[in-house]
PDB file of C-alpha atoms and ligand atoms in Angstrom:
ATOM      1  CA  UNK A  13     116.670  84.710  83.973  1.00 98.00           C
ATOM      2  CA  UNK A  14     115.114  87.813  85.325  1.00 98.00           C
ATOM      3  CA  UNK A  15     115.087  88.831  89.054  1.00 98.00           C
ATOM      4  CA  UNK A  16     112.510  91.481  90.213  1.00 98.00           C
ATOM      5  CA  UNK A  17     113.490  93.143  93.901  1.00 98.00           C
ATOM      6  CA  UNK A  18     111.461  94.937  95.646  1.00 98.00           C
ATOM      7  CA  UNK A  19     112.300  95.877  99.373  1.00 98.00           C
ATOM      8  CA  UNK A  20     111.250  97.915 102.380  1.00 98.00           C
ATOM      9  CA  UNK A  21     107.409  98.080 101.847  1.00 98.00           C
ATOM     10  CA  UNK A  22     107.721  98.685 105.787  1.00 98.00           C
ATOM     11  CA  UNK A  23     103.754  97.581 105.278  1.00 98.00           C
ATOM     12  CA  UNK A  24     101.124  99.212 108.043  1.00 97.00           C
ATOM     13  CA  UNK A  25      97.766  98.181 107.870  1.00 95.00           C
ATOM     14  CA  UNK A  26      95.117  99.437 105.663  1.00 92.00           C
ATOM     15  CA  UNK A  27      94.425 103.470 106.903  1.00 92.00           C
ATOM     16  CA  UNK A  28      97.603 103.476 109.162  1.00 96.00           C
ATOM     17  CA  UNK A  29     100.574 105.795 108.222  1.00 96.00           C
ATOM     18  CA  UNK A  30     104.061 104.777 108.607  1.00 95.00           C
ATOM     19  CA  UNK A  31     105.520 107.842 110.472  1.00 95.00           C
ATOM     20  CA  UNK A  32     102.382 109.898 110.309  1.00 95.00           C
ATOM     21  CA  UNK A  33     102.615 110.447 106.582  1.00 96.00           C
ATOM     22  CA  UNK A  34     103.145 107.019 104.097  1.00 96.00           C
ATOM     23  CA  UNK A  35     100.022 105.469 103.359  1.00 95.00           C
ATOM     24  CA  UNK A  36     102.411 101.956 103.042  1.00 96.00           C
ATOM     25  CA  UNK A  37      99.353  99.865 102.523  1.00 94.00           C
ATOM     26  CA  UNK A  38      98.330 102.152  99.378  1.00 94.00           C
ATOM     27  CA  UNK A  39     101.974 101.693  98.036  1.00 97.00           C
ATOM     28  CA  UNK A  40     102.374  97.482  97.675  1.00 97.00           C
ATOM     29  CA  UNK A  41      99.295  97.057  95.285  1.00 97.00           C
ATOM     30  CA  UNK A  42     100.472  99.516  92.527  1.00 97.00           C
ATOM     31  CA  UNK A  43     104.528  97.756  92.852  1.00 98.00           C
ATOM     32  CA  UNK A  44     102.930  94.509  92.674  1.00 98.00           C
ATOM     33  CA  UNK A  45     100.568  95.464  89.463  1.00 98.00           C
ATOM     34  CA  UNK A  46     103.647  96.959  87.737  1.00 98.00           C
ATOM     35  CA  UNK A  47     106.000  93.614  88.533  1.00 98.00           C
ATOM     36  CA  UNK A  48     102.716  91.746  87.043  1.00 98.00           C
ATOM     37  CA  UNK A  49     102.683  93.720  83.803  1.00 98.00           C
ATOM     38  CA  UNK A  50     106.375  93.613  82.758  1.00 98.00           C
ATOM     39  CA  UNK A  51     107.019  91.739  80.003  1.00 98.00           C
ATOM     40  CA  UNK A  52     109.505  89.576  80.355  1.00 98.00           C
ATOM     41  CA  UNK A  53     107.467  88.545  83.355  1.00 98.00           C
ATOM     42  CA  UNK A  54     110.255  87.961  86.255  1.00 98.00           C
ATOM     43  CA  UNK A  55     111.108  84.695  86.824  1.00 98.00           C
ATOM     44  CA  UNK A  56     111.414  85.495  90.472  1.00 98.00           C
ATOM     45  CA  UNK A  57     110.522  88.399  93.126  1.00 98.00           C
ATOM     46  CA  UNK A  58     113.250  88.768  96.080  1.00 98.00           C
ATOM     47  CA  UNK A  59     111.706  91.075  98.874  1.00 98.00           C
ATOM     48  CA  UNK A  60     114.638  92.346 100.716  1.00 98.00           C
ATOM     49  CA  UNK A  61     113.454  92.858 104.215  1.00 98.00           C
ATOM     50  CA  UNK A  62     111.323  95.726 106.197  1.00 98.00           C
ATOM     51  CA  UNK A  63     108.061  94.020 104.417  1.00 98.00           C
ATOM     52  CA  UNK A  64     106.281  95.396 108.100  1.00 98.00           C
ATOM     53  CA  UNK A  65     106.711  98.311 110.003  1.00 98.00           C
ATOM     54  CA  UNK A  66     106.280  97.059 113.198  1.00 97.00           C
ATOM     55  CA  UNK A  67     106.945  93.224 112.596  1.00 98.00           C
ATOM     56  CA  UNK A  68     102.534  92.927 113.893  1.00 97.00           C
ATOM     57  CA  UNK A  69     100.718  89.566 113.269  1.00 98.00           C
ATOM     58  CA  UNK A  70      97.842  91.759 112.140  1.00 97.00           C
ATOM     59  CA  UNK A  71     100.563  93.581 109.488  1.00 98.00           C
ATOM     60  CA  UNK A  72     101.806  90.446 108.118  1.00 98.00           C
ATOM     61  CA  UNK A  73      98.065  89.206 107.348  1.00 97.00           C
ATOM     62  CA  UNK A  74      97.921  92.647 105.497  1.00 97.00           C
ATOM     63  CA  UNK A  75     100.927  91.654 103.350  1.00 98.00           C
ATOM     64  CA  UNK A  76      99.858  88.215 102.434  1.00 97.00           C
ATOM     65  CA  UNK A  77      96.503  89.730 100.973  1.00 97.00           C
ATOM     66  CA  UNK A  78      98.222  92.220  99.304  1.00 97.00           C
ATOM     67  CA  UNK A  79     100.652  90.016  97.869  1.00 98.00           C
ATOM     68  CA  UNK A  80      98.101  86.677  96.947  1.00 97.00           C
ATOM     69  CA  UNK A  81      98.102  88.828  93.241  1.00 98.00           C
ATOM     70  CA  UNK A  82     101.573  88.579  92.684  1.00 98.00           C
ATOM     71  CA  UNK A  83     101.264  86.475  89.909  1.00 98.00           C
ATOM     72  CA  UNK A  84     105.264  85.658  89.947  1.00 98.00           C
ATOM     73  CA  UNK A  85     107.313  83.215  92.546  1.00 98.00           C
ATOM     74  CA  UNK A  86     108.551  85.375  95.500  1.00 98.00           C
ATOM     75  CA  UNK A  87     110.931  84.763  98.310  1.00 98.00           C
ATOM     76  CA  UNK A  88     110.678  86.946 101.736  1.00 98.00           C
ATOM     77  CA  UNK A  89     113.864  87.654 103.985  1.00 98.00           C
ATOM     78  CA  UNK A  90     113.648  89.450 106.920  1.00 98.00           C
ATOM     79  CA  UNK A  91     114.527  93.551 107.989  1.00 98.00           C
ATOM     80  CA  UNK A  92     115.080  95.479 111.454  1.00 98.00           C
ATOM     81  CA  UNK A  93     111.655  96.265 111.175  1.00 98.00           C
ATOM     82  CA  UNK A  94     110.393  92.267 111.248  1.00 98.00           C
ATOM     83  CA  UNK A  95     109.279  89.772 113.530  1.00 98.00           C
ATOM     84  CA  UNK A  96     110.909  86.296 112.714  1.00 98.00           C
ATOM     85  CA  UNK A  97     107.838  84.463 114.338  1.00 98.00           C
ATOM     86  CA  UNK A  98     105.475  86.738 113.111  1.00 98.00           C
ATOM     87  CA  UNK A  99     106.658  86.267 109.841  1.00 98.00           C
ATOM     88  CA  UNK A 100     106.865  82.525 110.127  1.00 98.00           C
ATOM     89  CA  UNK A 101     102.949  82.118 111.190  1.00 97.00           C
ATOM     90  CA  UNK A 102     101.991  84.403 108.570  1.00 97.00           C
ATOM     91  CA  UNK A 103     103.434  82.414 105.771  1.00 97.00           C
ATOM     92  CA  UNK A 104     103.576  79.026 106.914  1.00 96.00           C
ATOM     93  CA  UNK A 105     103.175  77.893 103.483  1.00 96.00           C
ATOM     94  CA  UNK A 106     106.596  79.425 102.539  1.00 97.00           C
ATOM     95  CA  UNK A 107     108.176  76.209 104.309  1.00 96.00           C
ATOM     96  CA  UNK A 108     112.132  77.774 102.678  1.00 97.00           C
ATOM     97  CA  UNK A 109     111.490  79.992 105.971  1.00 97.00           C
ATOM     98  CA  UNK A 110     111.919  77.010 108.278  1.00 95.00           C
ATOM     99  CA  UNK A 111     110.175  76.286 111.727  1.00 95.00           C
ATOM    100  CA  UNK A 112     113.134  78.022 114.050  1.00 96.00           C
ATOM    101  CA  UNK A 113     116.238  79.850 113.817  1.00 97.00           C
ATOM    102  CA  UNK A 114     117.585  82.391 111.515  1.00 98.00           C
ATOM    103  CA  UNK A 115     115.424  82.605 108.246  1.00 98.00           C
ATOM    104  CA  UNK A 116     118.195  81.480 105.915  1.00 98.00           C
ATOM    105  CA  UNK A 117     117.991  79.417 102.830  1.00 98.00           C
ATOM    106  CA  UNK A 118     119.257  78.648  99.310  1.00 98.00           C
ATOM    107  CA  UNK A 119     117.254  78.859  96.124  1.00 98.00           C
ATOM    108  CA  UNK A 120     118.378  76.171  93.673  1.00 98.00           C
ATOM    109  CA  UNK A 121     115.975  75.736  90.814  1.00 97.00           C
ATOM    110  CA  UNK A 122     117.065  78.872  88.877  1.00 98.00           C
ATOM    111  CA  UNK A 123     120.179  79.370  86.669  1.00 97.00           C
ATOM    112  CA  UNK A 124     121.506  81.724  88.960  1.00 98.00           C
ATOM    113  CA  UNK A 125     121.756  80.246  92.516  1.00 98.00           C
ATOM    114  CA  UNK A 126     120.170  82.613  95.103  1.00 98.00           C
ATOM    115  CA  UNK A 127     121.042  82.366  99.121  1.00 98.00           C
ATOM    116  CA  UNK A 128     119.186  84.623 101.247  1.00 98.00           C
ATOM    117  CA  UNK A 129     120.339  86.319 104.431  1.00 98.00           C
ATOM    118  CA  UNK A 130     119.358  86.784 107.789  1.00 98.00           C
ATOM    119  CA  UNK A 131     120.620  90.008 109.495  1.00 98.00           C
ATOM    120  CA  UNK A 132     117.669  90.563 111.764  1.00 98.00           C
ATOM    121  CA  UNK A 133     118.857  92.021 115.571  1.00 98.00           C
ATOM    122  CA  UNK A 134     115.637  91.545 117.461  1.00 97.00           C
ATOM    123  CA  UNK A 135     114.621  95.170 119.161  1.00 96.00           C
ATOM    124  CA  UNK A 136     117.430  97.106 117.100  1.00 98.00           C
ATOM    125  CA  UNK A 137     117.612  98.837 113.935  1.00 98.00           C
ATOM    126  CA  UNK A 138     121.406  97.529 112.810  1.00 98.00           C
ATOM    127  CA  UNK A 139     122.412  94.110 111.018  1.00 98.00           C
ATOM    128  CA  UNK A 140     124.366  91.201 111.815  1.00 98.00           C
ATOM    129  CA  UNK A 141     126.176  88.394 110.580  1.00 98.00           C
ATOM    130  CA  UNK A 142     126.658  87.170 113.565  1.00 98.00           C
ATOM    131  CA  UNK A 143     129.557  83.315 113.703  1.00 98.00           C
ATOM    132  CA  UNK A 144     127.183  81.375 113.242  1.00 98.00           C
ATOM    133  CA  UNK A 145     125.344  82.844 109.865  1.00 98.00           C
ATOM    134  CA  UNK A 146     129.023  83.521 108.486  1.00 98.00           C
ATOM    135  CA  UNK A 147     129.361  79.527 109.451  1.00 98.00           C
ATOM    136  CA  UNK A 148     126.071  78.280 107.414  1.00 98.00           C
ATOM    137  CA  UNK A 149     126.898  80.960 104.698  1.00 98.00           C
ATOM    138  CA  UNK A 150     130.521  79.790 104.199  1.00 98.00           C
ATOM    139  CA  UNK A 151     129.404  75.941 104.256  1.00 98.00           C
ATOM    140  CA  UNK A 152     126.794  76.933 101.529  1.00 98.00           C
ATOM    141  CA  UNK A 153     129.250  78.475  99.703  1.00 98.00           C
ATOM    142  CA  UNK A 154     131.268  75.591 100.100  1.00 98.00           C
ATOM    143  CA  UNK A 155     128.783  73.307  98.091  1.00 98.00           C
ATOM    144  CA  UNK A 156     129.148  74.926  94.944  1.00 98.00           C
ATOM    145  CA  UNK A 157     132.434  77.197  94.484  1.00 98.00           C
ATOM    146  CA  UNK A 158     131.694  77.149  90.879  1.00 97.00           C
ATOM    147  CA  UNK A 159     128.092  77.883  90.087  1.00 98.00           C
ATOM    148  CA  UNK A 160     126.930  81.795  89.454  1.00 98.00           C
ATOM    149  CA  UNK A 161     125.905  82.923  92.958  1.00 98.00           C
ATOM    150  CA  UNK A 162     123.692  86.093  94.084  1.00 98.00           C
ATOM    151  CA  UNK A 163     123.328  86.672  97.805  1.00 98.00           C
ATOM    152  CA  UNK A 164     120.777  89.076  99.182  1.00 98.00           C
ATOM    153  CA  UNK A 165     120.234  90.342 102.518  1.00 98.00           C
ATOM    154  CA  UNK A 166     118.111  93.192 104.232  1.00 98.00           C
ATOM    155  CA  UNK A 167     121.338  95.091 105.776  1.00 98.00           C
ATOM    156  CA  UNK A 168     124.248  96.577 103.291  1.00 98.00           C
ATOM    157  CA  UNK A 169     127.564  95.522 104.456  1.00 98.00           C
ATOM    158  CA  UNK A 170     129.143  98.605 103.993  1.00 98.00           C
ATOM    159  CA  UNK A 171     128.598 102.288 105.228  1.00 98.00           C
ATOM    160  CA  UNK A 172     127.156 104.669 102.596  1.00 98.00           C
ATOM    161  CA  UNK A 173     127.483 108.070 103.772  1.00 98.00           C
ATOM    162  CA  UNK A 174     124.049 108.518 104.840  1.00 98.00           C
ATOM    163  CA  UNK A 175     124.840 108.944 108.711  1.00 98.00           C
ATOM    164  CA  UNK A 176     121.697 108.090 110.485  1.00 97.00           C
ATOM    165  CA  UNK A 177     121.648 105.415 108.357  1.00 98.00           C
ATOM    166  CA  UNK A 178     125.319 103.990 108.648  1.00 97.00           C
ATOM    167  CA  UNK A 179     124.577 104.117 112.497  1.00 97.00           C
ATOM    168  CA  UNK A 180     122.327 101.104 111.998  1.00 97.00           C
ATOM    169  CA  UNK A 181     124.676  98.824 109.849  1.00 97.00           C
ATOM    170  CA  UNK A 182     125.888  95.486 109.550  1.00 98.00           C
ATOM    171  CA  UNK A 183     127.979  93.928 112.144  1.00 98.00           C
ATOM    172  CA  UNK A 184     130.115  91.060 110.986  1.00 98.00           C
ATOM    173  CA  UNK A 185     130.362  93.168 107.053  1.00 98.00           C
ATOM    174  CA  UNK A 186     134.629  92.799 107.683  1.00 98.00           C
ATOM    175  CA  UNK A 187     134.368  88.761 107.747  1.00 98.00           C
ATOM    176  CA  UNK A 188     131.591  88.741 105.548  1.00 98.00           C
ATOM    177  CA  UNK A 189     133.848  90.776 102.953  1.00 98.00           C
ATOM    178  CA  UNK A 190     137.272  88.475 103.770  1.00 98.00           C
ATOM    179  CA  UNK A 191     134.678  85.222 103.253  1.00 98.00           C
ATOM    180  CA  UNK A 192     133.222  86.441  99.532  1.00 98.00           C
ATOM    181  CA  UNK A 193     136.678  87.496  98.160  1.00 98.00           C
ATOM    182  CA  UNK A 194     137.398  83.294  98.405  1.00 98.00           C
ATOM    183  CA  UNK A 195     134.351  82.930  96.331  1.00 98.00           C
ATOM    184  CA  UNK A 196     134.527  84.973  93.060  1.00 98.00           C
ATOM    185  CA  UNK A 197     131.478  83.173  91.653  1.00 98.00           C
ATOM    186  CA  UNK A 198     129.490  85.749  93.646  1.00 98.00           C
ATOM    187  CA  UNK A 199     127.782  87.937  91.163  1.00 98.00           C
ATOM    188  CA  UNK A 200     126.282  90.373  93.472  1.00 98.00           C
ATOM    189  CA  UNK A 201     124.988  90.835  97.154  1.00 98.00           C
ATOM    190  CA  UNK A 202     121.627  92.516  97.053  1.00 98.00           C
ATOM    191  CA  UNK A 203     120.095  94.504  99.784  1.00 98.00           C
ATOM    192  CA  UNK A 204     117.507  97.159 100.856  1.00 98.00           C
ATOM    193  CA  UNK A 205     117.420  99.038 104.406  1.00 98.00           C
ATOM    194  CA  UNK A 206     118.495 102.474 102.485  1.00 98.00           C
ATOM    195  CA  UNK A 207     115.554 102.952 100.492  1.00 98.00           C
ATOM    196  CA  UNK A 208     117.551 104.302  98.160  1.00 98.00           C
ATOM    197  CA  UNK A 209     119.925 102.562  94.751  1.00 98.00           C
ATOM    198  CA  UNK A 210     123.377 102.793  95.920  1.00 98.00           C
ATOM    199  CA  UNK A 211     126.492 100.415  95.064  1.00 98.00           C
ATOM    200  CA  UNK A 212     130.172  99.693  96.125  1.00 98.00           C
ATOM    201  CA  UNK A 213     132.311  97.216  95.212  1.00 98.00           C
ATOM    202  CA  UNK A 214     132.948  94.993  98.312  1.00 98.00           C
ATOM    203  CA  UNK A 215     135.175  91.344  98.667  1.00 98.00           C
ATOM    204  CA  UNK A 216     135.525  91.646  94.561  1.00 97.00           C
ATOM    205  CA  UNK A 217     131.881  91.606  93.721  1.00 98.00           C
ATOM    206  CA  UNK A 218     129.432  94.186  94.279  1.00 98.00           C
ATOM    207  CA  UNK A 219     126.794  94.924  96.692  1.00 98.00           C
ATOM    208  CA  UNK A 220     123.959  97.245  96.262  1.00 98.00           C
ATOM    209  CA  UNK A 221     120.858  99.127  97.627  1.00 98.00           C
ATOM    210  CA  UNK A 222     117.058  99.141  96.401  1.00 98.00           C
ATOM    211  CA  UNK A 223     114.714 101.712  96.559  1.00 98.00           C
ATOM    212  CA  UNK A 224     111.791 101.203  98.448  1.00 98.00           C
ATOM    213  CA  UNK A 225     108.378 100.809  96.676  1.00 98.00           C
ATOM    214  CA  UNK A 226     107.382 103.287  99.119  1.00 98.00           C
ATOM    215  CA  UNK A 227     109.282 106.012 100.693  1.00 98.00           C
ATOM    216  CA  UNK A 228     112.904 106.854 100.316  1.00 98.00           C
ATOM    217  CA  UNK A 229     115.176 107.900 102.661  1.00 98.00           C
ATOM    218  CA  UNK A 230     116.884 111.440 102.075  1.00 98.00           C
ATOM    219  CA  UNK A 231     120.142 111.758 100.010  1.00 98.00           C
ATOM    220  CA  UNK A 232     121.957 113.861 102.627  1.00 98.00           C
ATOM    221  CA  UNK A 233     125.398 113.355 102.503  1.00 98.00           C
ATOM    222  CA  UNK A 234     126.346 115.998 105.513  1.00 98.00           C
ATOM    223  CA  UNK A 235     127.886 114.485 108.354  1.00 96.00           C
ATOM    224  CA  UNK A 236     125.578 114.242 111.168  1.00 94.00           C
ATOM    225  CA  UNK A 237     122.311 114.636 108.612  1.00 96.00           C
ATOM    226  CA  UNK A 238     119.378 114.298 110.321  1.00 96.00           C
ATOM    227  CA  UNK A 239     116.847 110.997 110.331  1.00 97.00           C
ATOM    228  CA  UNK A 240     114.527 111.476 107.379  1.00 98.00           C
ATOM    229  CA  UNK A 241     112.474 110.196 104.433  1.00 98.00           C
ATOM    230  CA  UNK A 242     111.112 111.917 101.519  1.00 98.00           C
ATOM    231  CA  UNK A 243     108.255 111.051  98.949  1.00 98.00           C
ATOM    232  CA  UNK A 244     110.583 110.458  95.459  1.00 98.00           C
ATOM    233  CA  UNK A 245     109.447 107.823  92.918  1.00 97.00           C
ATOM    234  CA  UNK A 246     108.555 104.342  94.568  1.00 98.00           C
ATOM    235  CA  UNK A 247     110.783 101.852  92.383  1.00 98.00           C
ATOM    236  CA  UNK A 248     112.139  98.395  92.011  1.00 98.00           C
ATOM    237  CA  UNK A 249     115.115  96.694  90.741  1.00 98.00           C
ATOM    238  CA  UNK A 250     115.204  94.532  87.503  1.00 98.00           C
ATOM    239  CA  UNK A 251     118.484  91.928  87.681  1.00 98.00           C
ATOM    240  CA  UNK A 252     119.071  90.535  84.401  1.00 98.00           C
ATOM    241  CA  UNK A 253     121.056  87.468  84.485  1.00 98.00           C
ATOM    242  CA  UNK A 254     122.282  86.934  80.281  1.00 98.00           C
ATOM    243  CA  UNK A 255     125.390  85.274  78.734  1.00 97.00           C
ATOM    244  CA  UNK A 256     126.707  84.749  82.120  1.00 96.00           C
ATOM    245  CA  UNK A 257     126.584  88.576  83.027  1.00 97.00           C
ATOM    246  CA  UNK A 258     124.088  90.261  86.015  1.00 98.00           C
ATOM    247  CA  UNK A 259     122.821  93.341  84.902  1.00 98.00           C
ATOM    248  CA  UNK A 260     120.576  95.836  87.019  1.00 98.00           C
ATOM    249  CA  UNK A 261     118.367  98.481  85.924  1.00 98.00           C
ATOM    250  CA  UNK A 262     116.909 101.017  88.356  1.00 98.00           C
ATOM    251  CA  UNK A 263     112.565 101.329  87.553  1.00 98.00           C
ATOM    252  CA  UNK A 264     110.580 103.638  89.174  1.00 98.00           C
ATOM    253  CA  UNK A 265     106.444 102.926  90.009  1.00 98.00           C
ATOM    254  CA  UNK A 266     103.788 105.205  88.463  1.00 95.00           C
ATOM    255  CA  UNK A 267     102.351 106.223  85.249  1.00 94.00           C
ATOM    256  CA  UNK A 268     104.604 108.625  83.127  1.00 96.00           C
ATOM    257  CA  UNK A 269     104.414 109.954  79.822  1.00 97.00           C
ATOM    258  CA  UNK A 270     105.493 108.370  77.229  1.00 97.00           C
ATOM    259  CA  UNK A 271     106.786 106.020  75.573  1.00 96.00           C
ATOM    260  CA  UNK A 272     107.038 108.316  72.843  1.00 97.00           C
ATOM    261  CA  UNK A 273     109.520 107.042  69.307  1.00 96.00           C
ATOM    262  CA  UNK A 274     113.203 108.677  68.318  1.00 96.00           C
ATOM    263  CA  UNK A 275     112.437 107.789  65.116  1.00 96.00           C
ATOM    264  CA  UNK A 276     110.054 108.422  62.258  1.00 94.00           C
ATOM    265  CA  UNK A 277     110.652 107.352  58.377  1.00 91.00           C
ATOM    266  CA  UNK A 278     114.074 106.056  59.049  1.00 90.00           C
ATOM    267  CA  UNK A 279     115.886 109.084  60.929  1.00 95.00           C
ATOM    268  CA  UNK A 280     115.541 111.276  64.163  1.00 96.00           C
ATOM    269  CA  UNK A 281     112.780 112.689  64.093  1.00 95.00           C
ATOM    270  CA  UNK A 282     113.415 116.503  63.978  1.00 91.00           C
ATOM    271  CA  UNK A 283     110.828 118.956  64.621  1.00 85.00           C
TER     272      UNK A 283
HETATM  273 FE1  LIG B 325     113.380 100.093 105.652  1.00 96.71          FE
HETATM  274 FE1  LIG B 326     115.827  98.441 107.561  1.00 96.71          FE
END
């Protein structure tokens, strides 16, 4: 089983600029032609949250057109940067997003079961896992204590060192971190928000960033860094679920050189 993630497309619409400068719009069709062309084809794309910029009806209708070529099954969760009922009456045929509520649900029909996470605070930039989405989470968990389990959720639960970031994190990351070390089928807790790949271990599994397939945000380690994004490689993540093992590889979007061969007649080629 192969999991594509994509996150934070933060999508404007067509001609707008997210923050005067990202073209977002000119950013989703090239991620979604390069998810289309790998090979393995993906048996599944998660989009981690921040798929607007501004959570706008007319924003959402721009992401389902860019999306209708996505040519692989794909699952939507919501960012600080989304409108729940926006999101809803844009893709009312994605019925796993429910009619009210927190847009939770559970993915069953793949080895690997998937739950997706709601950390959406209306009107602010940080997460939460507020009682009652620990309560649904821990009675999901419940169901199946034994069965390979990836969670994924817009919000990391744990600070990363980037400061203006870790100023909008996830409230509720303590009891979500005391509820997953019960559960130690839980291969991995995806996430975006950072637009950047970054990875601790956290409640004895191990939770991680995606870049965005659009801007990243700085790596500026300084205490007190300043708010800001910078234009490095749009990318993705590949999750490779094999012999009972997740594996995730980092892939940037755009054309490169290469591939070019090590080898030639047998040995290293040498020249
Ligand atoms: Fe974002
Ligand atoms: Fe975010």
């Amino acid at each position: 089983m192969l999991i594509a993630q994509l996150t934070d497309p933060h999508l404007r619409q067509p001609g707008q600029k997210a923050y005067r400068v990202v073209e977002t719009d000119r950013y989703l069709t090239p991620a979604v032609a390069a998810l289309n062309a790998l090979e393995p084809r993906p048996d599944v794309v998660l989009i981690t949250g921040d798929v607007t910029d501004f959570g706008r009806p007319a924003e959402y209708a721009a992401l389902a057109e860019r999306l209708a070529p996505l040519e692989i099954p794909w699952y939507l969760i919501p960012g600080n940067h989304d409108d729940r009922a926006a999101m809803r009456e844009a893709f009312s045929d994605h019925t796993y997003l429910g009619e009210t509520g927190f847009l939770h649900y559970v993915i069953e029909r793949f080895p690997l079961r998937l739950i997706g996470l709601d950390t959406l605070v209306p009107g602010e930039g940080r997460g939460e896992l507020c009682q009652a989405r620990l309560d649904w989470l821990a009675a999901r968990l419940a169901e199946q204590p034994e069965r390979p389990t990836l969670i994924f959720m817009h919000h990391p639960p744990f600070a990363t060192g980037i400061a203006h970031m870790d100023a909008q994190g996830l409230t509720g990351a303590q009891a979500l971190e005391t509820l997953i070390r019960g559960y130690p089928n839980v291969e991995r807790i995806l996430c975006g928000h950072v637009h950047r790949t970054i990875f601790r271990r956290f409640g004895g599994t191990i939770a991680s960033c995606c870049p965005s397939n659009a801007h990243q945000v700085a790596l500026d380690l300084r205490e007190g860094g300043p708010s800001a994004f910078v234009m490095e490689p749009p990318g993705y993540q590949l999750h490779l679920w094999r012999d009972g093992e997740l594996i995730t590889h980092h892939a940037v979007i755009g054309d490169y050189p290469g591939p070019y061969p090590f080898h030639e007649a047998g040995g290293l080629i040498d020249e």
